[in-house]
PDB file of C-alpha atoms in Angstrom:
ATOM      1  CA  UNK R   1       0.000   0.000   0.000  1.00 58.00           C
ATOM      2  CA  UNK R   2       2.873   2.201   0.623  1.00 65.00           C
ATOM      3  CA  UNK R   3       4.541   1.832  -2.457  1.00 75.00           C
ATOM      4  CA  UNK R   4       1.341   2.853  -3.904  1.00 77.00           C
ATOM      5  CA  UNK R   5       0.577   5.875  -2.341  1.00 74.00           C
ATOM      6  CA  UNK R   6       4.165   7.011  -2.147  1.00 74.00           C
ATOM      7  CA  UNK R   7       3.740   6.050  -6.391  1.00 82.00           C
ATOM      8  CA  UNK R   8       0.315   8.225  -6.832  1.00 85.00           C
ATOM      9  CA  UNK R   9       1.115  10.864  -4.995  1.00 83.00           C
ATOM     10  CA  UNK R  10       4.352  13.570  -4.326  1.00 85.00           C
ATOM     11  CA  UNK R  11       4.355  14.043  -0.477  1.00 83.00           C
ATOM     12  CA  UNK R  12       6.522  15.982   1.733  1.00 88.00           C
ATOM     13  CA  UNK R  13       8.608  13.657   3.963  1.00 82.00           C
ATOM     14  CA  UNK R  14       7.206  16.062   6.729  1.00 88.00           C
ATOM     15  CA  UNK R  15       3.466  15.942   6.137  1.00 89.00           C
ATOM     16  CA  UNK R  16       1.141  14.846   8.441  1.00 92.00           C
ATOM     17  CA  UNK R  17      -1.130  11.925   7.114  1.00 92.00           C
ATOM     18  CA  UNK R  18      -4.134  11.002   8.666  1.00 94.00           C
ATOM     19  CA  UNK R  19      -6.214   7.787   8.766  1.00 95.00           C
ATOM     20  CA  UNK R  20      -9.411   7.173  10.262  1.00 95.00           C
ATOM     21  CA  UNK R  21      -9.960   3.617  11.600  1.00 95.00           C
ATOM     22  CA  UNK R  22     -12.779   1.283  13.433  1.00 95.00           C
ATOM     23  CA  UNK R  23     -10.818  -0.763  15.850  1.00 94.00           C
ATOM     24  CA  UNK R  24     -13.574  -3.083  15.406  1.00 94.00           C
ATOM     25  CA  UNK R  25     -12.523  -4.361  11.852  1.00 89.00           C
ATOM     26  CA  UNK R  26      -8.988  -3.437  12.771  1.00 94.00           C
ATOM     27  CA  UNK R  27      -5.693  -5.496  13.275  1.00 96.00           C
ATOM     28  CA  UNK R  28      -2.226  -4.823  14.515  1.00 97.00           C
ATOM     29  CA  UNK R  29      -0.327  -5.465  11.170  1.00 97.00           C
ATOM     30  CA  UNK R  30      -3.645  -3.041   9.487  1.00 96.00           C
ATOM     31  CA  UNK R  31      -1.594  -0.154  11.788  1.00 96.00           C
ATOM     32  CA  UNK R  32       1.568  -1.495  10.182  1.00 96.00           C
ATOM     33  CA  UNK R  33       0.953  -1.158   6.597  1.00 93.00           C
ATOM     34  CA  UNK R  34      -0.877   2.286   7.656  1.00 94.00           C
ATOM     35  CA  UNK R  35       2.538   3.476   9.221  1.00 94.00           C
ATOM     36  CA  UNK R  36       4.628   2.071   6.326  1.00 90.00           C
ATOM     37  CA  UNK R  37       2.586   3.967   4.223  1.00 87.00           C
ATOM     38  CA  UNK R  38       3.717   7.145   6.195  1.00 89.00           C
ATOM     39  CA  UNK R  39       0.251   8.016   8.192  1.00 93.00           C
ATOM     40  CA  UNK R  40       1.457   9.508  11.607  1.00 94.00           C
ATOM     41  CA  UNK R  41      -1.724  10.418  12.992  1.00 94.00           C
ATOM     42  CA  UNK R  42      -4.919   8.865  13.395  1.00 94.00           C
ATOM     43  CA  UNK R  43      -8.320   9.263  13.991  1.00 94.00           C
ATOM     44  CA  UNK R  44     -10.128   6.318  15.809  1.00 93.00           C
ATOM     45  CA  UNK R  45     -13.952   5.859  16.043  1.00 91.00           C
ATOM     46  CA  UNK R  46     -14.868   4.749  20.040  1.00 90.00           C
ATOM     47  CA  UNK R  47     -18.326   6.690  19.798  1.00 90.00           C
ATOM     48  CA  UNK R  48     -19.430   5.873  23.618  1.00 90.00           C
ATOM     49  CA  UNK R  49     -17.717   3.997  26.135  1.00 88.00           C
ATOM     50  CA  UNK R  50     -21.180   2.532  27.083  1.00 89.00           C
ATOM     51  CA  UNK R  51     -22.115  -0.747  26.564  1.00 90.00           C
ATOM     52  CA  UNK R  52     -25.935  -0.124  26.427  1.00 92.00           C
ATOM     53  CA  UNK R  53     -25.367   2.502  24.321  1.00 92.00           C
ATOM     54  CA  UNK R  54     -22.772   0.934  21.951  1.00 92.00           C
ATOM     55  CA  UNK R  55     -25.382  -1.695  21.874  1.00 94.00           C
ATOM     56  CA  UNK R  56     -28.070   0.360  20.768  1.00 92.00           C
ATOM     57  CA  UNK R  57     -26.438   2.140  18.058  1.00 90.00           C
ATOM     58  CA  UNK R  58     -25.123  -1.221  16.672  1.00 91.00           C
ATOM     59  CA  UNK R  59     -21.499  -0.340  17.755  1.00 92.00           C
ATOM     60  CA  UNK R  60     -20.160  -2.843  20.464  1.00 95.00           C
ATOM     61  CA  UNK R  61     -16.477  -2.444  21.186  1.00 93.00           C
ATOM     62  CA  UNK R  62     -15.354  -3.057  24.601  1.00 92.00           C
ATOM     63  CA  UNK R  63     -13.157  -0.725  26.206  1.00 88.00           C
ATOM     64  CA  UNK R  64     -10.405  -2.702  26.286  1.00 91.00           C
ATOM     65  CA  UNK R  65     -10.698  -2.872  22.417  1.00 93.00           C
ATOM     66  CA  UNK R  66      -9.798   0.649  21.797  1.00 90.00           C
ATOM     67  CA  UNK R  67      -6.762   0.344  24.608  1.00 90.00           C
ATOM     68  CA  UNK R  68      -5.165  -2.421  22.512  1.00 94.00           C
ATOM     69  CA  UNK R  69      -5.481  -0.506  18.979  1.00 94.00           C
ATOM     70  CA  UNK R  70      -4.277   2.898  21.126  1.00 92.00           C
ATOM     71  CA  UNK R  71      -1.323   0.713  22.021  1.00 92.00           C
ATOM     72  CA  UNK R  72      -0.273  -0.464  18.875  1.00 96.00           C
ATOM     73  CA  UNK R  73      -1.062   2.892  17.405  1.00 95.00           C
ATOM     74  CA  UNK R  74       2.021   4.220  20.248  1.00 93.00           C
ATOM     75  CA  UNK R  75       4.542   1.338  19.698  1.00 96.00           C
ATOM     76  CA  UNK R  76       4.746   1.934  16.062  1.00 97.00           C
ATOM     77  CA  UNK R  77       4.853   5.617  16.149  1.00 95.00           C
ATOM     78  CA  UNK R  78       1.575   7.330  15.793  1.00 95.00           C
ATOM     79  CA  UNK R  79       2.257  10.839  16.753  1.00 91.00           C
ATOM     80  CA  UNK R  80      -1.396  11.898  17.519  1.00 90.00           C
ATOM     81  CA  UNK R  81      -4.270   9.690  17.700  1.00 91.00           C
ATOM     82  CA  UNK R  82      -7.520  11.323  18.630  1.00 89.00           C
ATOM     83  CA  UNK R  83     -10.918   8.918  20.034  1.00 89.00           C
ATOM     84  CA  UNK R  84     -14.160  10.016  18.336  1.00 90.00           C
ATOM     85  CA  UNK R  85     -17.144  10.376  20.319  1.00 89.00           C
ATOM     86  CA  UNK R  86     -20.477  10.727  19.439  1.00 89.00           C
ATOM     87  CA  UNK R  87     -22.916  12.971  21.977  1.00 88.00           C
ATOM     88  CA  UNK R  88     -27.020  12.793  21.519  1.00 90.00           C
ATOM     89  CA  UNK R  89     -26.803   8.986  21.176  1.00 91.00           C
ATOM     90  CA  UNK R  90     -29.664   7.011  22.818  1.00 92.00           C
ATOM     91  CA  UNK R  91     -29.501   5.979  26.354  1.00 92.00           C
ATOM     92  CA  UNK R  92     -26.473   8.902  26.957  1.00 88.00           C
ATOM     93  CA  UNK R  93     -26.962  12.157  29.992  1.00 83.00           C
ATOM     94  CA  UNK R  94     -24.582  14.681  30.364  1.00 79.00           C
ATOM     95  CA  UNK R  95     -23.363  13.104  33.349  1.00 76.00           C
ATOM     96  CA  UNK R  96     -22.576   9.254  31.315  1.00 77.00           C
ATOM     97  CA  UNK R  97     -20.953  11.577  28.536  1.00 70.00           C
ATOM     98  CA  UNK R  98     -19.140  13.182  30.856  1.00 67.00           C
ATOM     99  CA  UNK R  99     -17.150  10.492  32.469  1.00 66.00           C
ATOM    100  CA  UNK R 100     -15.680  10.113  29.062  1.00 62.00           C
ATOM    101  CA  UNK R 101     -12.701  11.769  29.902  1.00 63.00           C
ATOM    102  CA  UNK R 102     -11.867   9.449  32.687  1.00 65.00           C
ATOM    103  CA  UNK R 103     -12.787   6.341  30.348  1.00 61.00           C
ATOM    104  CA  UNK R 104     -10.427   7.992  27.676  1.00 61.00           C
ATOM    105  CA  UNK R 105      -7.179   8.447  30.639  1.00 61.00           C
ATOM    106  CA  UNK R 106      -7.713   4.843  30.926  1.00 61.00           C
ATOM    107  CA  UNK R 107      -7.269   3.888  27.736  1.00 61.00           C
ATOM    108  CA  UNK R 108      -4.948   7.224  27.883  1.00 64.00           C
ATOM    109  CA  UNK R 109      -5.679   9.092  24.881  1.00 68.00           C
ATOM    110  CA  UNK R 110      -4.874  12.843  25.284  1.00 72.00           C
ATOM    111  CA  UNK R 111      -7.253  14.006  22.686  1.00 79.00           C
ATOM    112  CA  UNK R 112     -10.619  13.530  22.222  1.00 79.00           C
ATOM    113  CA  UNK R 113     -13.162  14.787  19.274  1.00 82.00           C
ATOM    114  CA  UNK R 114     -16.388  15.226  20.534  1.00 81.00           C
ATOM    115  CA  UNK R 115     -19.379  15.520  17.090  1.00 83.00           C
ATOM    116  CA  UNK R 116     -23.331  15.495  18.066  1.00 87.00           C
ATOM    117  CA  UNK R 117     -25.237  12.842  16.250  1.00 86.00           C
ATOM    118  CA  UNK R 118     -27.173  13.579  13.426  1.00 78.00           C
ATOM    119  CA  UNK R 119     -29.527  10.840  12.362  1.00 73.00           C
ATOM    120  CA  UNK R 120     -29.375  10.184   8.277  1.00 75.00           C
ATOM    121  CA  UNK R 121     -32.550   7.922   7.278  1.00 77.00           C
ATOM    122  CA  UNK R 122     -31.621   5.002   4.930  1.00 68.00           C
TER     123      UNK R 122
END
């Protein structure tokens, strides 16, 4: 994939390249080719935290999920990785949404992108 990119397009040995992932459908040597590719930052969709809300919105992904892929993401050099998190999902409060900042030191991300749901029929 690298050799691709790197074929397709001229980019500057210092530009940052960013990849959004779903650590569901996600596995260490996926971050591997990713990085060999040259993307040093990355984007990765956690949503909630919550399991009866992950489970409501069809997006189950235990905690300890996202931890492992925030790992790898570290060990091979990821210079900023950022969890996504939905508010306005069914089942959240302010007060469930809020302990996602000590959910997020856990699995010790030090940026966080917050987006309000939008519902899209079909």
């Amino acid at each position: 994939m690298g050799d691709y990119i790197r074929s397709s397009f001229r980019i500057d040995p210092s530009a940052e390249m960013s990849v959004e992932i779903d650590p569901r459908e996600l596995t260490r040597e996926h971050l591997v080719a990713l990085r060999d590719a040259g993307f040093n930052r990355m984007s990765m969709g956690v949503q909630d935290f919550d399991a009866e809300v992950q489970e409501a919105v069809n997006r189950v992904q235990p905690e300890s999920m996202s931890r492992r892929v925030y790992d790898w993401a570290r060990e091979l050099g990821f210079t900023s990785i950022n969890l996504d998190l939905i508010y306005g999902l069914p089942f959240q409060t302010p007060g469930s949404f809020g302990d996602h900042g000590e959910k997020s030191d856990r699995v010790r991300s030090r940026r966080i992108a917050a987006f309000n749901y939008a519902h899209v029929p079909g």
